[in-house]
Amino acid sequence: MSPATQGALVLLVTLIVLLSGAPVAFGLGAISIAFVVLFQGFDALHVVAETFYAGLNDFTLVSIPMFVMMGAAIGSSPAGKDLYEALDRWLYRLPGGLVISNLGACALFAALTGSSPACCAAIGKMGIPEMRSRGYPDDIATGSICAGGTLGILIPPSITFILYGIATETSIGRLFLAGVVPGAMLTALFMLWTLFIIWKRGFRVHAADFRYTWKEKFGSIPKVAPFLAIVIGVMYVLYGGIATPSEAAGVGAALCVVMAMVIYRMWRPRQWWKILRDTTRESVMILMIIAAAVLFGYMLTSLYLTQTLAQGIADMHVNRWVLMAMINLFLLVCGFFIPPAAIILMTAPILYPIIKAAGFDPVWFGVILTINMEIGLIHPPVGLNIYIVSAIAPDVPVARIMWGTIPYVLCMMLQIVLLCIFPEIATWLPDHLMGAVH
Amino acid sequence: MAAHRRSIDAFIRSVRRLSTLCGFVAAALIGAGVVVVCEMVFVRYALNRNTIWQTDFVTYCLVAATFIGSPFVLLTRGHVNVDVLPHYAGPLSRRWLALFASVLTIAFCVVIAVLTFMFWKEAWDNKWVSDTMWRARLWIPYASMPIGLGLLTLQSIADLMALLTGREAPFGITVERVP
């Protein structure tokens, strides 16, 4: 059987298995073992256990549970509520101030937790009822929170970037920095669109007829500031090359847990268990996919499928931007069905040589890939954030929430186009702070 | 019949307790990892001394947490899946999909548990040690694989039994999604 036929068979079986609803990690593992045995015989099984173990035996991976714990400690505390209140109290008198508060809180909370669902749930719980009570249309109230939640995987520290960095051996610090400006731009695009649509619908001033006192305005800041300081500290240590991502994240996680205990008095064993349970669930899920994806990658490489695909694309001699458009389309479609972690781990090793051969910057591509993943988070049929927001506002029909997210999907596509025209949006900051890579 | 039912209940309950225990162990391993990373940072940057065992220890903790925590994550439906078809399929198709997914999971778990056990046995028989300064005996971290994946097999069998006997709805979906 030719590698092309083998590749088509692997693709078909992978699609069937993943769409059946089997856990991604076990599905990928089963496919890998089945094809290794099918094409290489039972003798090839002796490397399976070693490859499965080797996929996890890497100190860089330690940063994943550490960053997840940082997010879990902050996400389990009322920090999201305080952050939202702090912004709202400062911005409530501005026209559209509530939108800026909501999306700003999403962006900041994203930086704190690195998790889109956590961000959506934490800010949405306060933001959506508040916006609806002040007369915002349901599609704007829910759509903006869905979109704001996606910023969690673009604004550093982001698990998505860590996974991409590990899968492609790209600098995680550089990737984090590359996400800063596009993340801020995307937040601004979301805000601009929301303000525009509010203005267009004749909803200009929504300031309440009361004023917050200075005491109230400053009330929430001392609670949130330490968490922001920790995250900024972790970033500084990382970018300064003072410590490795795993060390920085480990200390950051410990500090966030201690801060949650001190500031929010989270002393009870039940509260501790919630942080540890959330950390364990998310970390184990991601790490098992990593182990299975390494096995999957081994199967693809040993059957020469990756090399055949890369060669086939090179032989097509298509324009590099046509190639980029095709890759974006492919990622977009994957994002509609498959969770971001699985897509990155499955596709990054395949796409990386293609991207490099076409002369694209892998760090820049990491940002493009992440925005594609963000679209998948708010786009049907999977659209995880849509269902999180639906749980927060059960009386808003899911279809209305989905319609509310469409303009934000277009904002993200615009951001991808802008990044293609001006790659410096992503590359300027890492090049400026860490030096250019030649 | 009632005795048969009770024995199935007892099996599922016991496996769930075991998986919950696995969750506690995995959480403790991750917690230990965080503590040791902090200690390592302190020793390396504050005391300016070399670290020997910490990097290996933390990595082994995380590997062990992954395998041993896996049954707990399966129990709490934490292993992500692509649930588009199951959500939109009818009850009968959904049941067949759940059976397929469950059997596939068990098949993978059994095969990988056996393979990792053989790998562990090789490390034990040949007294393998790590190629780092610590020279750790590798059968210890490797043991987490057959243990965790063996328990994962048990949990996936318990899930299949719960599905076949109607104790659990396919994919945990009990109500039809309203689009």
Coordinates of C-alpha atoms in Angstrom, one line a residue:
Chain A
M1 CA 0.0 0.0 0.0
S2 CA 1.4 3.4 -1.0
P3 CA 2.0 6.0 1.8
A4 CA -0.7 8.2 0.1
T5 CA -3.3 5.4 0.5
Q6 CA -2.1 4.6 4.0
G7 CA -2.5 8.3 4.8
A8 CA -6.0 8.4 3.5
L9 CA -6.9 5.3 5.5
V10 CA -5.4 6.8 8.7
L11 CA -7.3 10.1 8.1
L12 CA -10.6 8.3 7.6
V13 CA -10.2 6.0 10.6
T14 CA -9.1 8.9 12.8
L15 CA -12.2 10.9 11.8
I16 CA -14.5 8.0 12.5
V17 CA -13.0 7.3 15.8
L18 CA -12.9 10.9 17.0
L19 CA -16.5 11.6 15.8
S20 CA -17.7 8.5 17.6
G21 CA -17.3 10.4 20.9
A22 CA -14.4 8.2 22.2
P23 CA -12.1 10.2 24.5
V24 CA -9.5 11.9 22.2
A25 CA -6.5 10.5 24.1
F26 CA -7.7 6.9 24.0
G27 CA -8.9 7.2 20.4
L28 CA -5.6 8.5 19.2
G29 CA -3.7 5.8 21.2
A30 CA -5.9 3.0 19.8
I31 CA -5.5 4.2 16.2
S32 CA -1.7 4.5 16.6
I33 CA -1.3 1.0 18.0
A34 CA -3.7 -0.5 15.4
F35 CA -1.9 1.1 12.4
V36 CA 1.6 0.3 13.8
V37 CA 0.5 -3.4 14.1
L38 CA -1.3 -3.4 10.7
F39 CA 1.6 -2.0 8.7
Q40 CA 4.6 -3.0 10.7
G41 CA 3.6 -6.2 12.4
F42 CA 3.5 -7.2 16.1
D43 CA 7.2 -6.7 16.5
A44 CA 6.7 -2.9 16.3
L45 CA 4.7 -3.1 19.6
H46 CA 7.8 -3.2 21.7
V47 CA 8.4 0.5 21.2
V48 CA 4.8 1.6 22.1
A49 CA 5.2 1.7 25.9
E50 CA 8.5 3.4 25.7
T51 CA 7.2 6.0 23.2
F52 CA 4.1 6.6 25.4
Y53 CA 6.2 7.2 28.5
A54 CA 8.8 9.3 26.6
G55 CA 6.0 11.6 25.5
L56 CA 5.6 12.7 29.1
N57 CA 9.1 12.4 30.4
D58 CA 10.0 16.0 29.7
F59 CA 10.6 18.7 32.4
T60 CA 9.1 21.4 30.1
L61 CA 5.7 19.6 30.4
V62 CA 5.8 20.3 34.2
S63 CA 4.8 23.9 33.3
I64 CA 1.4 22.7 32.2
P65 CA 0.0 21.5 35.5
M66 CA 1.7 24.5 37.2
F67 CA 0.0 27.1 34.9
V68 CA -3.3 25.1 35.3
M69 CA -2.9 25.3 39.1
M70 CA -2.3 29.1 38.9
G71 CA -5.5 29.4 36.9
A72 CA -7.4 27.0 39.2
A73 CA -6.4 28.9 42.3
I74 CA -7.5 32.2 40.9
G75 CA -10.6 30.7 39.2
S76 CA -11.7 29.0 42.4
S77 CA -11.5 32.4 44.3
P78 CA -13.8 35.3 43.9
A79 CA -11.0 37.2 42.1
G80 CA -13.0 37.3 38.8
K81 CA -15.9 39.1 40.6
D82 CA -13.5 41.6 42.2
L83 CA -11.8 42.2 38.9
Y84 CA -15.1 42.8 37.2
E85 CA -16.3 45.1 40.0
A86 CA -13.1 47.1 40.0
L87 CA -13.3 47.8 36.2
D88 CA -17.1 48.5 36.3
R89 CA -16.7 51.0 39.2
W90 CA -14.1 53.0 37.3
L91 CA -15.8 52.8 33.8
Y92 CA -19.5 52.8 34.6
R93 CA -20.1 56.4 33.6
L94 CA -18.5 56.1 30.1
P95 CA -20.9 55.4 27.2
G96 CA -20.4 51.7 26.6
G97 CA -18.3 51.5 29.8
L98 CA -20.0 48.2 30.8
V99 CA -18.8 46.6 27.6
I100 CA -15.3 47.8 28.1
S101 CA -15.5 46.6 31.7
N102 CA -16.7 43.2 30.6
L103 CA -14.2 42.6 27.8
G104 CA -11.4 44.3 29.7
A105 CA -12.1 42.0 32.7
C106 CA -12.2 39.0 30.3
A107 CA -8.7 40.0 28.9
L108 CA -7.2 40.5 32.4
F109 CA -8.8 37.3 33.7
A110 CA -7.5 35.5 30.7
A111 CA -4.0 36.6 31.6
L112 CA -4.5 35.4 35.1
T113 CA -6.0 32.0 34.3
G114 CA -5.0 31.1 30.8
S115 CA -8.3 29.2 30.4
S116 CA -11.1 30.2 28.1
P117 CA -13.9 28.3 29.8
A118 CA -12.9 29.6 33.3
C119 CA -12.7 33.2 31.9
C120 CA -16.1 32.9 30.3
A121 CA -17.7 31.4 33.4
A122 CA -16.1 33.8 35.9
I123 CA -16.8 37.1 34.1
G124 CA -20.0 35.9 32.5
K125 CA -21.7 35.1 35.8
M126 CA -21.5 38.8 36.7
G127 CA -21.3 40.5 33.3
I128 CA -24.2 38.9 31.5
P129 CA -26.9 39.5 34.2
E130 CA -25.6 43.1 34.6
M131 CA -25.6 43.9 30.9
R132 CA -29.1 42.4 30.5
S133 CA -30.4 44.3 33.5
R134 CA -29.1 47.6 32.0
G135 CA -31.0 46.8 28.8
Y136 CA -28.3 45.4 26.6
P137 CA -29.8 43.0 23.9
D138 CA -29.3 39.3 24.8
D139 CA -27.2 38.6 21.7
I140 CA -24.7 41.3 22.6
A141 CA -24.6 40.5 26.3
T142 CA -23.9 36.8 25.7
G143 CA -21.9 37.0 22.4
S144 CA -19.4 39.5 23.9
I145 CA -18.7 37.3 26.9
C146 CA -18.3 34.2 24.7
A147 CA -15.8 36.1 22.6
G148 CA -14.1 37.7 25.6
G149 CA -13.6 34.2 27.1
T150 CA -11.6 33.1 24.1
L151 CA -8.9 35.6 24.8
G152 CA -7.8 33.2 27.6
I153 CA -5.8 31.1 25.1
L154 CA -4.2 34.0 23.3
I155 CA -3.1 36.3 26.1
P156 CA -0.2 34.9 28.0
P157 CA 0.3 32.7 30.0
S158 CA -1.5 30.4 27.6
I159 CA -1.6 26.6 27.8
T160 CA -2.2 26.6 24.0
F161 CA 1.1 28.3 23.4
I162 CA 2.9 25.9 25.8
L163 CA 1.5 22.9 23.9
Y164 CA 2.5 24.5 20.5
G165 CA 5.9 25.3 21.9
I166 CA 6.5 21.8 23.1
A167 CA 5.1 20.2 19.9
T168 CA 7.3 22.3 17.6
E169 CA 10.2 23.0 19.9
T170 CA 9.5 26.7 19.6
S171 CA 10.5 29.1 22.5
I172 CA 7.5 29.3 24.9
G173 CA 8.6 32.7 26.2
R174 CA 8.8 34.0 22.6
L175 CA 5.3 32.6 21.9
F176 CA 3.9 34.2 25.1
L177 CA 5.3 37.6 24.0
A178 CA 3.9 37.1 20.5
G179 CA 0.4 36.8 21.9
V180 CA 0.5 40.1 23.8
V181 CA -0.1 42.6 21.0
P182 CA -2.6 40.5 19.0
G183 CA -4.4 39.7 22.2
A184 CA -4.7 43.5 23.0
M185 CA -5.7 44.2 19.4
L186 CA -8.3 41.5 19.4
T187 CA -9.7 42.8 22.7
A188 CA -9.8 46.3 21.2
L189 CA -11.6 45.0 18.1
F190 CA -14.2 43.2 20.2
M191 CA -14.7 46.4 22.2
L192 CA -15.0 48.6 19.0
W193 CA -17.5 46.2 17.4
T194 CA -19.6 46.1 20.6
L195 CA -19.6 49.9 21.0
F196 CA -20.4 50.3 17.4
I197 CA -23.4 48.0 17.5
I198 CA -24.7 49.5 20.7
W199 CA -24.4 53.0 19.2
K200 CA -26.1 51.8 16.0
R201 CA -29.0 50.5 18.0
G202 CA -29.4 53.8 19.7
F203 CA -28.1 52.7 23.0
R204 CA -25.7 55.6 23.8
V205 CA -25.5 56.3 27.5
H206 CA -26.3 53.8 30.1
A207 CA -24.6 55.3 33.1
A208 CA -26.6 54.8 36.3
D209 CA -28.0 57.7 38.2
F210 CA -25.6 57.2 41.1
R211 CA -21.9 57.5 41.6
Y212 CA -19.5 55.1 43.2
T213 CA -17.5 56.6 46.0
W214 CA -13.7 56.7 45.8
K215 CA -13.7 54.1 48.6
E216 CA -15.8 51.8 46.5
K217 CA -13.7 52.5 43.4
F218 CA -10.5 51.5 45.2
G219 CA -12.2 48.7 47.3
S220 CA -11.6 45.8 45.0
I221 CA -8.2 46.7 43.6
P222 CA -6.0 45.5 46.6
K223 CA -7.6 42.1 46.3
V224 CA -6.9 41.7 42.6
A225 CA -3.6 43.5 42.3
P226 CA -1.4 40.7 44.0
F227 CA -2.6 38.2 41.4
L228 CA -1.8 40.5 38.6
A229 CA 1.6 41.2 40.2
I230 CA 2.3 37.5 40.4
V231 CA 1.4 36.9 36.7
I232 CA 3.5 39.9 35.7
G233 CA 6.4 38.6 37.9
V234 CA 6.2 35.2 36.3
M235 CA 6.3 36.7 32.8
Y236 CA 9.2 38.9 33.8
V237 CA 11.2 35.9 35.1
L238 CA 10.3 34.0 32.0
Y239 CA 11.2 36.6 29.4
G240 CA 14.3 37.7 31.3
G241 CA 15.6 34.1 31.0
I242 CA 16.0 34.1 34.8
A243 CA 14.2 30.8 35.2
T244 CA 12.7 28.1 33.0
P245 CA 8.9 28.1 32.2
S246 CA 8.4 25.2 34.6
E247 CA 10.2 26.9 37.5
A248 CA 8.5 30.2 36.9
A249 CA 5.1 28.5 36.7
G250 CA 5.7 26.4 39.7
V251 CA 6.6 29.3 42.0
G252 CA 3.7 31.3 40.4
A253 CA 1.3 28.5 41.2
A254 CA 2.4 28.2 44.8
L255 CA 2.2 32.0 45.2
C256 CA -1.3 32.1 43.7
V257 CA -2.5 29.4 46.1
V258 CA -1.0 31.2 49.0
M259 CA -2.6 34.5 47.9
A260 CA -6.0 32.8 47.5
M261 CA -5.6 31.5 51.0
V262 CA -4.6 34.8 52.5
I263 CA -6.8 37.3 50.6
Y264 CA -9.9 35.2 50.2
R265 CA -9.4 33.1 53.3
M266 CA -9.6 29.8 51.4
W267 CA -8.4 27.7 54.3
R268 CA -11.0 24.9 54.2
P269 CA -9.8 21.5 52.9
R270 CA -12.8 21.5 50.6
Q271 CA -11.5 24.7 48.9
W272 CA -8.0 23.2 48.7
W273 CA -9.5 20.0 47.2
K274 CA -11.4 22.1 44.6
I275 CA -8.1 23.7 43.4
L276 CA -6.3 20.4 43.3
R277 CA -9.2 18.5 41.7
D278 CA -9.6 21.1 38.9
T279 CA -5.8 21.1 38.4
T280 CA -5.7 17.3 38.3
R281 CA -8.6 16.9 35.9
E282 CA -7.4 19.5 33.4
S283 CA -3.7 18.5 33.6
V284 CA -4.3 14.8 33.3
M285 CA -6.6 15.3 30.4
I286 CA -4.0 17.4 28.5
L287 CA -1.0 15.2 29.4
M288 CA -2.8 12.0 28.4
I289 CA -3.5 13.6 25.0
I290 CA 0.1 14.6 24.8
A291 CA 1.2 11.0 25.4
A292 CA -1.2 9.7 22.8
A293 CA -0.3 12.4 20.3
V294 CA 3.4 11.5 20.6
L295 CA 2.4 7.9 19.8
F296 CA 0.2 9.1 17.0
G297 CA 3.2 11.2 15.7
Y298 CA 5.5 8.2 16.0
M299 CA 3.0 6.1 13.9
L300 CA 2.7 8.9 11.2
T301 CA 6.5 9.3 11.0
S302 CA 7.3 5.6 11.0
L303 CA 4.9 5.0 8.2
Y304 CA 6.4 8.1 6.3
L305 CA 3.0 9.7 6.2
T306 CA 4.2 13.1 7.6
Q307 CA 7.1 13.2 5.1
T308 CA 4.8 12.2 2.2
L309 CA 2.3 14.9 3.0
A310 CA 5.0 17.6 3.4
Q311 CA 6.6 16.5 0.1
G312 CA 3.2 16.3 -1.6
I313 CA 2.4 19.9 -0.6
A314 CA 5.9 21.0 -1.6
D315 CA 5.4 19.4 -5.0
M316 CA 2.2 21.3 -5.6
H317 CA 4.2 24.5 -5.9
V318 CA 1.3 26.6 -4.7
N319 CA 1.8 30.2 -3.6
R320 CA 2.7 30.4 0.1
W321 CA -0.3 32.6 0.9
V322 CA -2.6 30.2 -0.9
L323 CA -1.0 27.5 1.3
M324 CA -1.5 29.6 4.4
A325 CA -5.2 30.1 3.4
M326 CA -5.6 26.4 3.0
I327 CA -4.0 25.7 6.4
N328 CA -6.2 28.3 8.0
L329 CA -9.3 26.7 6.5
F330 CA -8.1 23.3 7.6
L331 CA -7.5 24.5 11.2
L332 CA -10.8 26.3 11.2
V333 CA -12.8 23.2 10.2
C334 CA -10.8 21.2 12.8
G335 CA -11.6 23.8 15.4
F336 CA -15.3 23.4 14.8
F337 CA -15.2 19.8 16.0
I338 CA -12.0 19.0 18.0
P339 CA -10.8 20.7 21.2
P340 CA -7.8 23.0 20.8
A341 CA -5.3 20.9 22.8
A342 CA -5.9 17.9 20.6
I343 CA -5.7 19.9 17.3
I344 CA -2.4 21.4 18.3
L345 CA -0.8 18.2 19.4
M346 CA -2.1 16.3 16.3
T347 CA -1.4 18.9 13.6
A348 CA 1.5 21.0 14.8
P349 CA 4.2 18.3 14.1
I350 CA 2.7 17.8 10.6
L351 CA 2.2 21.5 9.8
Y352 CA 5.5 22.7 11.3
P353 CA 7.8 21.4 8.5
I354 CA 5.4 22.7 5.9
I355 CA 5.3 26.2 7.6
K356 CA 9.1 26.3 7.9
A357 CA 9.6 25.1 4.2
A358 CA 7.2 27.9 3.0
G359 CA 9.3 30.5 4.9
F360 CA 6.8 31.4 7.6
D361 CA 7.9 32.3 11.1
P362 CA 6.8 29.5 13.5
V363 CA 6.1 31.9 16.3
W364 CA 3.9 34.0 14.1
F365 CA 2.1 30.8 13.0
G366 CA 1.6 29.8 16.6
V367 CA -0.5 33.0 17.0
I368 CA -2.5 32.4 13.8
L369 CA -3.2 28.8 14.9
T370 CA -4.3 30.0 18.4
I371 CA -6.8 32.5 16.9
N372 CA -8.2 29.7 14.7
M373 CA -8.6 27.7 17.9
E374 CA -10.4 30.7 19.5
I375 CA -12.9 30.8 16.6
G376 CA -13.6 27.1 17.2
L377 CA -14.4 27.9 20.9
I378 CA -17.4 30.2 19.9
H379 CA -18.4 28.6 16.6
P380 CA -21.1 25.9 16.3
P381 CA -21.3 22.9 16.4
V382 CA -18.9 22.5 19.3
G383 CA -18.3 26.0 20.5
L384 CA -17.5 25.2 24.2
N385 CA -17.9 28.8 25.3
I386 CA -21.5 29.0 23.8
Y387 CA -22.6 26.2 26.1
I388 CA -20.9 27.7 29.2
V389 CA -22.7 31.0 28.6
S390 CA -25.9 29.1 27.9
A391 CA -25.6 27.6 31.3
I392 CA -25.2 31.1 32.8
A393 CA -28.1 32.5 30.9
P394 CA -30.4 29.5 30.4
D395 CA -33.4 31.7 29.3
V396 CA -31.5 33.0 26.2
P397 CA -31.9 30.5 23.4
V398 CA -28.7 28.9 22.2
A399 CA -29.4 30.0 18.6
R400 CA -29.5 33.6 19.8
I401 CA -26.1 33.2 21.6
M402 CA -24.7 31.7 18.4
W403 CA -25.9 34.6 16.3
G404 CA -24.4 36.9 18.9
T405 CA -20.9 35.3 18.4
I406 CA -20.8 35.6 14.6
P407 CA -19.6 39.3 14.5
Y408 CA -16.8 38.3 16.9
V409 CA -15.8 35.4 14.7
L410 CA -15.5 37.9 11.9
C411 CA -13.3 40.1 14.2
M412 CA -11.0 37.2 14.7
M413 CA -10.9 36.5 11.0
L414 CA -10.0 40.2 10.4
Q415 CA -7.3 39.8 13.0
I416 CA -5.8 36.8 11.1
V417 CA -5.9 38.8 7.9
L418 CA -4.2 41.7 9.7
L419 CA -1.5 39.4 11.0
C420 CA -0.9 38.0 7.5
I421 CA -0.5 41.5 6.1
F422 CA 1.5 42.8 9.1
P423 CA 3.3 39.9 10.7
E424 CA 5.1 42.4 13.0
I425 CA 2.0 42.6 15.1
A426 CA 3.0 39.3 16.5
T427 CA 6.8 39.3 16.0
W428 CA 7.7 42.8 17.0
L429 CA 7.5 42.4 20.7
P430 CA 9.4 39.1 21.0
D431 CA 12.0 40.4 18.5
H432 CA 12.3 43.6 20.4
L433 CA 12.6 42.1 23.9
M434 CA 14.4 38.8 23.1
G435 CA 16.3 39.7 20.0
A436 CA 15.4 38.6 16.4
V437 CA 15.9 34.9 15.4
H438 CA 17.7 34.4 12.1
Chain B
M1 CA -31.4 -11.7 39.6
A2 CA -31.4 -9.3 42.6
A3 CA -28.1 -10.9 43.7
H4 CA -26.7 -10.4 40.3
R5 CA -27.7 -6.8 40.3
R6 CA -26.2 -6.2 43.7
S7 CA -22.9 -7.7 42.6
I8 CA -22.8 -5.4 39.6
D9 CA -23.6 -2.5 41.9
A10 CA -20.9 -3.5 44.3
F11 CA -18.3 -3.9 41.5
I12 CA -19.1 -0.4 40.0
R13 CA -19.1 1.2 43.5
S14 CA -15.8 -0.4 44.4
V15 CA -14.1 0.7 41.2
R16 CA -15.4 4.2 41.6
R17 CA -14.0 4.4 45.1
L18 CA -10.7 3.2 43.8
S19 CA -10.7 5.8 41.0
T20 CA -11.6 8.5 43.5
L21 CA -8.6 7.4 45.6
C22 CA -6.5 7.6 42.4
G23 CA -7.7 11.2 42.1
F24 CA -6.4 12.0 45.6
V25 CA -3.1 10.3 44.9
A26 CA -2.7 12.2 41.6
A27 CA -3.6 15.5 43.2
A28 CA -1.0 14.8 46.0
L29 CA 1.6 14.1 43.4
I30 CA 0.9 17.4 41.6
G31 CA 1.0 19.2 44.9
A32 CA 4.4 17.5 45.7
G33 CA 5.6 18.6 42.3
V34 CA 4.8 22.2 43.0
V35 CA 6.5 22.1 46.5
V36 CA 9.6 20.5 45.0
V37 CA 9.8 23.0 42.2
C38 CA 9.7 25.8 44.7
E39 CA 12.4 24.1 46.8
M40 CA 14.5 23.7 43.6
V41 CA 14.2 27.4 42.7
F42 CA 15.2 28.3 46.3
V43 CA 18.2 26.0 46.3
R44 CA 19.3 27.1 42.8
Y45 CA 18.7 30.8 42.9
A46 CA 18.8 31.8 46.6
L47 CA 21.4 29.3 47.9
N48 CA 23.3 29.2 44.5
R49 CA 23.7 25.5 44.8
N50 CA 23.4 22.7 42.3
T51 CA 20.2 20.6 42.2
I52 CA 20.5 16.9 41.6
W53 CA 17.3 15.0 42.2
Q54 CA 14.6 17.7 41.9
T55 CA 14.2 17.9 38.1
D56 CA 13.8 14.1 37.8
F57 CA 11.5 13.9 40.9
V58 CA 9.1 16.5 39.6
T59 CA 9.0 15.0 36.1
Y60 CA 8.3 11.5 37.6
C61 CA 5.6 13.0 39.9
L62 CA 3.8 14.5 36.9
V63 CA 4.1 11.4 34.8
A64 CA 2.8 9.3 37.7
A65 CA 0.0 11.8 38.3
T66 CA -1.0 11.5 34.7
F67 CA -1.3 7.7 34.7
I68 CA -2.7 7.3 38.2
G69 CA -5.1 10.2 37.9
S70 CA -6.5 9.0 34.6
P71 CA -9.1 6.6 36.1
F72 CA -10.4 9.6 38.2
V73 CA -10.6 11.8 35.2
L74 CA -12.5 9.1 33.3
L75 CA -14.9 8.7 36.2
T76 CA -15.6 12.4 36.2
R77 CA -15.9 12.5 32.4
G78 CA -12.8 14.8 32.2
H79 CA -11.2 13.2 29.2
V80 CA -12.3 15.4 26.3
N81 CA -14.1 13.9 23.4
V82 CA -15.7 15.2 20.2
D83 CA -19.4 15.0 21.2
V84 CA -21.1 16.5 18.2
L85 CA -22.5 13.3 16.8
P86 CA -23.5 11.9 20.2
H87 CA -25.4 15.2 20.9
Y88 CA -27.3 15.3 17.7
A89 CA -27.8 11.5 17.3
G90 CA -31.0 9.8 18.3
P91 CA -31.2 7.8 21.5
L92 CA -30.5 4.4 19.7
S93 CA -27.6 5.7 17.6
R94 CA -26.2 7.5 20.6
R95 CA -26.2 4.2 22.6
W96 CA -24.4 2.4 19.8
L97 CA -21.8 5.2 19.6
A98 CA -21.3 5.0 23.4
L99 CA -20.8 1.3 23.1
F100 CA -18.3 1.7 20.3
A101 CA -16.4 4.4 22.2
S102 CA -16.5 2.3 25.4
V103 CA -15.2 -0.9 23.7
L104 CA -12.5 1.1 21.9
T105 CA -11.4 2.6 25.3
I106 CA -11.3 -0.8 27.0
A107 CA -9.3 -2.3 24.1
F108 CA -6.7 0.5 24.2
C109 CA -6.5 0.4 28.0
V110 CA -5.9 -3.4 28.1
V111 CA -3.3 -3.3 25.3
I112 CA -1.4 -0.4 26.7
A113 CA -1.6 -1.7 30.3
V114 CA -0.1 -5.0 29.1
L115 CA 2.6 -3.3 27.1
T116 CA 3.6 -0.9 29.9
F117 CA 3.7 -3.9 32.3
M118 CA 6.2 -5.6 30.0
F119 CA 8.2 -2.4 29.8
W120 CA 8.2 -2.1 33.6
K121 CA 9.2 -5.7 34.0
E122 CA 12.2 -5.1 31.6
A123 CA 13.3 -2.2 33.8
W124 CA 12.9 -4.3 36.9
D125 CA 14.8 -7.3 35.5
N126 CA 17.6 -5.3 34.0
K127 CA 17.9 -2.9 37.0
W128 CA 17.6 0.1 34.7
V129 CA 18.6 3.5 36.2
S130 CA 18.1 7.0 34.8
D131 CA 21.0 8.5 32.8
T132 CA 20.9 11.6 35.0
M133 CA 23.0 12.5 38.0
W134 CA 20.4 11.1 40.3
R135 CA 20.6 7.6 38.9
A136 CA 17.1 6.8 39.9
R137 CA 15.9 3.2 39.7
L138 CA 13.5 3.4 36.7
W139 CA 11.1 0.6 37.8
I140 CA 9.7 3.1 40.3
P141 CA 8.5 5.8 38.0
Y142 CA 7.6 3.1 35.3
A143 CA 5.4 1.3 37.8
S144 CA 2.9 4.2 37.6
M145 CA 2.1 3.2 34.0
P146 CA 0.8 -0.4 34.5
I147 CA -0.8 0.6 37.9
G148 CA -2.6 3.6 36.5
L149 CA -3.6 2.0 33.2
G150 CA -4.7 -1.2 34.9
L151 CA -7.0 0.8 37.1
L152 CA -8.1 2.8 34.0
T153 CA -9.1 -0.5 32.4
L154 CA -11.2 -1.4 35.5
Q155 CA -12.9 2.1 35.4
S156 CA -13.6 1.7 31.7
I157 CA -15.1 -1.8 32.3
A158 CA -17.2 -0.4 35.1
D159 CA -18.4 2.4 32.8
L160 CA -19.3 -0.2 30.1
M161 CA -21.3 -2.2 32.6
A162 CA -23.1 0.9 33.8
L163 CA -24.0 1.7 30.2
L164 CA -25.1 -1.9 29.3
T165 CA -27.3 -2.2 32.4
G166 CA -28.9 1.2 32.0
R167 CA -27.3 2.7 35.2
E168 CA -25.7 5.5 33.1
A169 CA -27.0 7.3 30.1
P170 CA -24.8 7.1 26.9
F171 CA -22.2 10.0 27.2
G172 CA -24.1 11.1 30.3
I173 CA -26.7 12.8 28.1
T174 CA -30.1 12.4 29.7
V175 CA -32.1 15.2 27.9
E176 CA -32.3 16.0 24.2
R177 CA -30.4 19.1 23.2
V178 CA -32.6 22.0 22.1
P179 CA -30.8 23.6 19.2

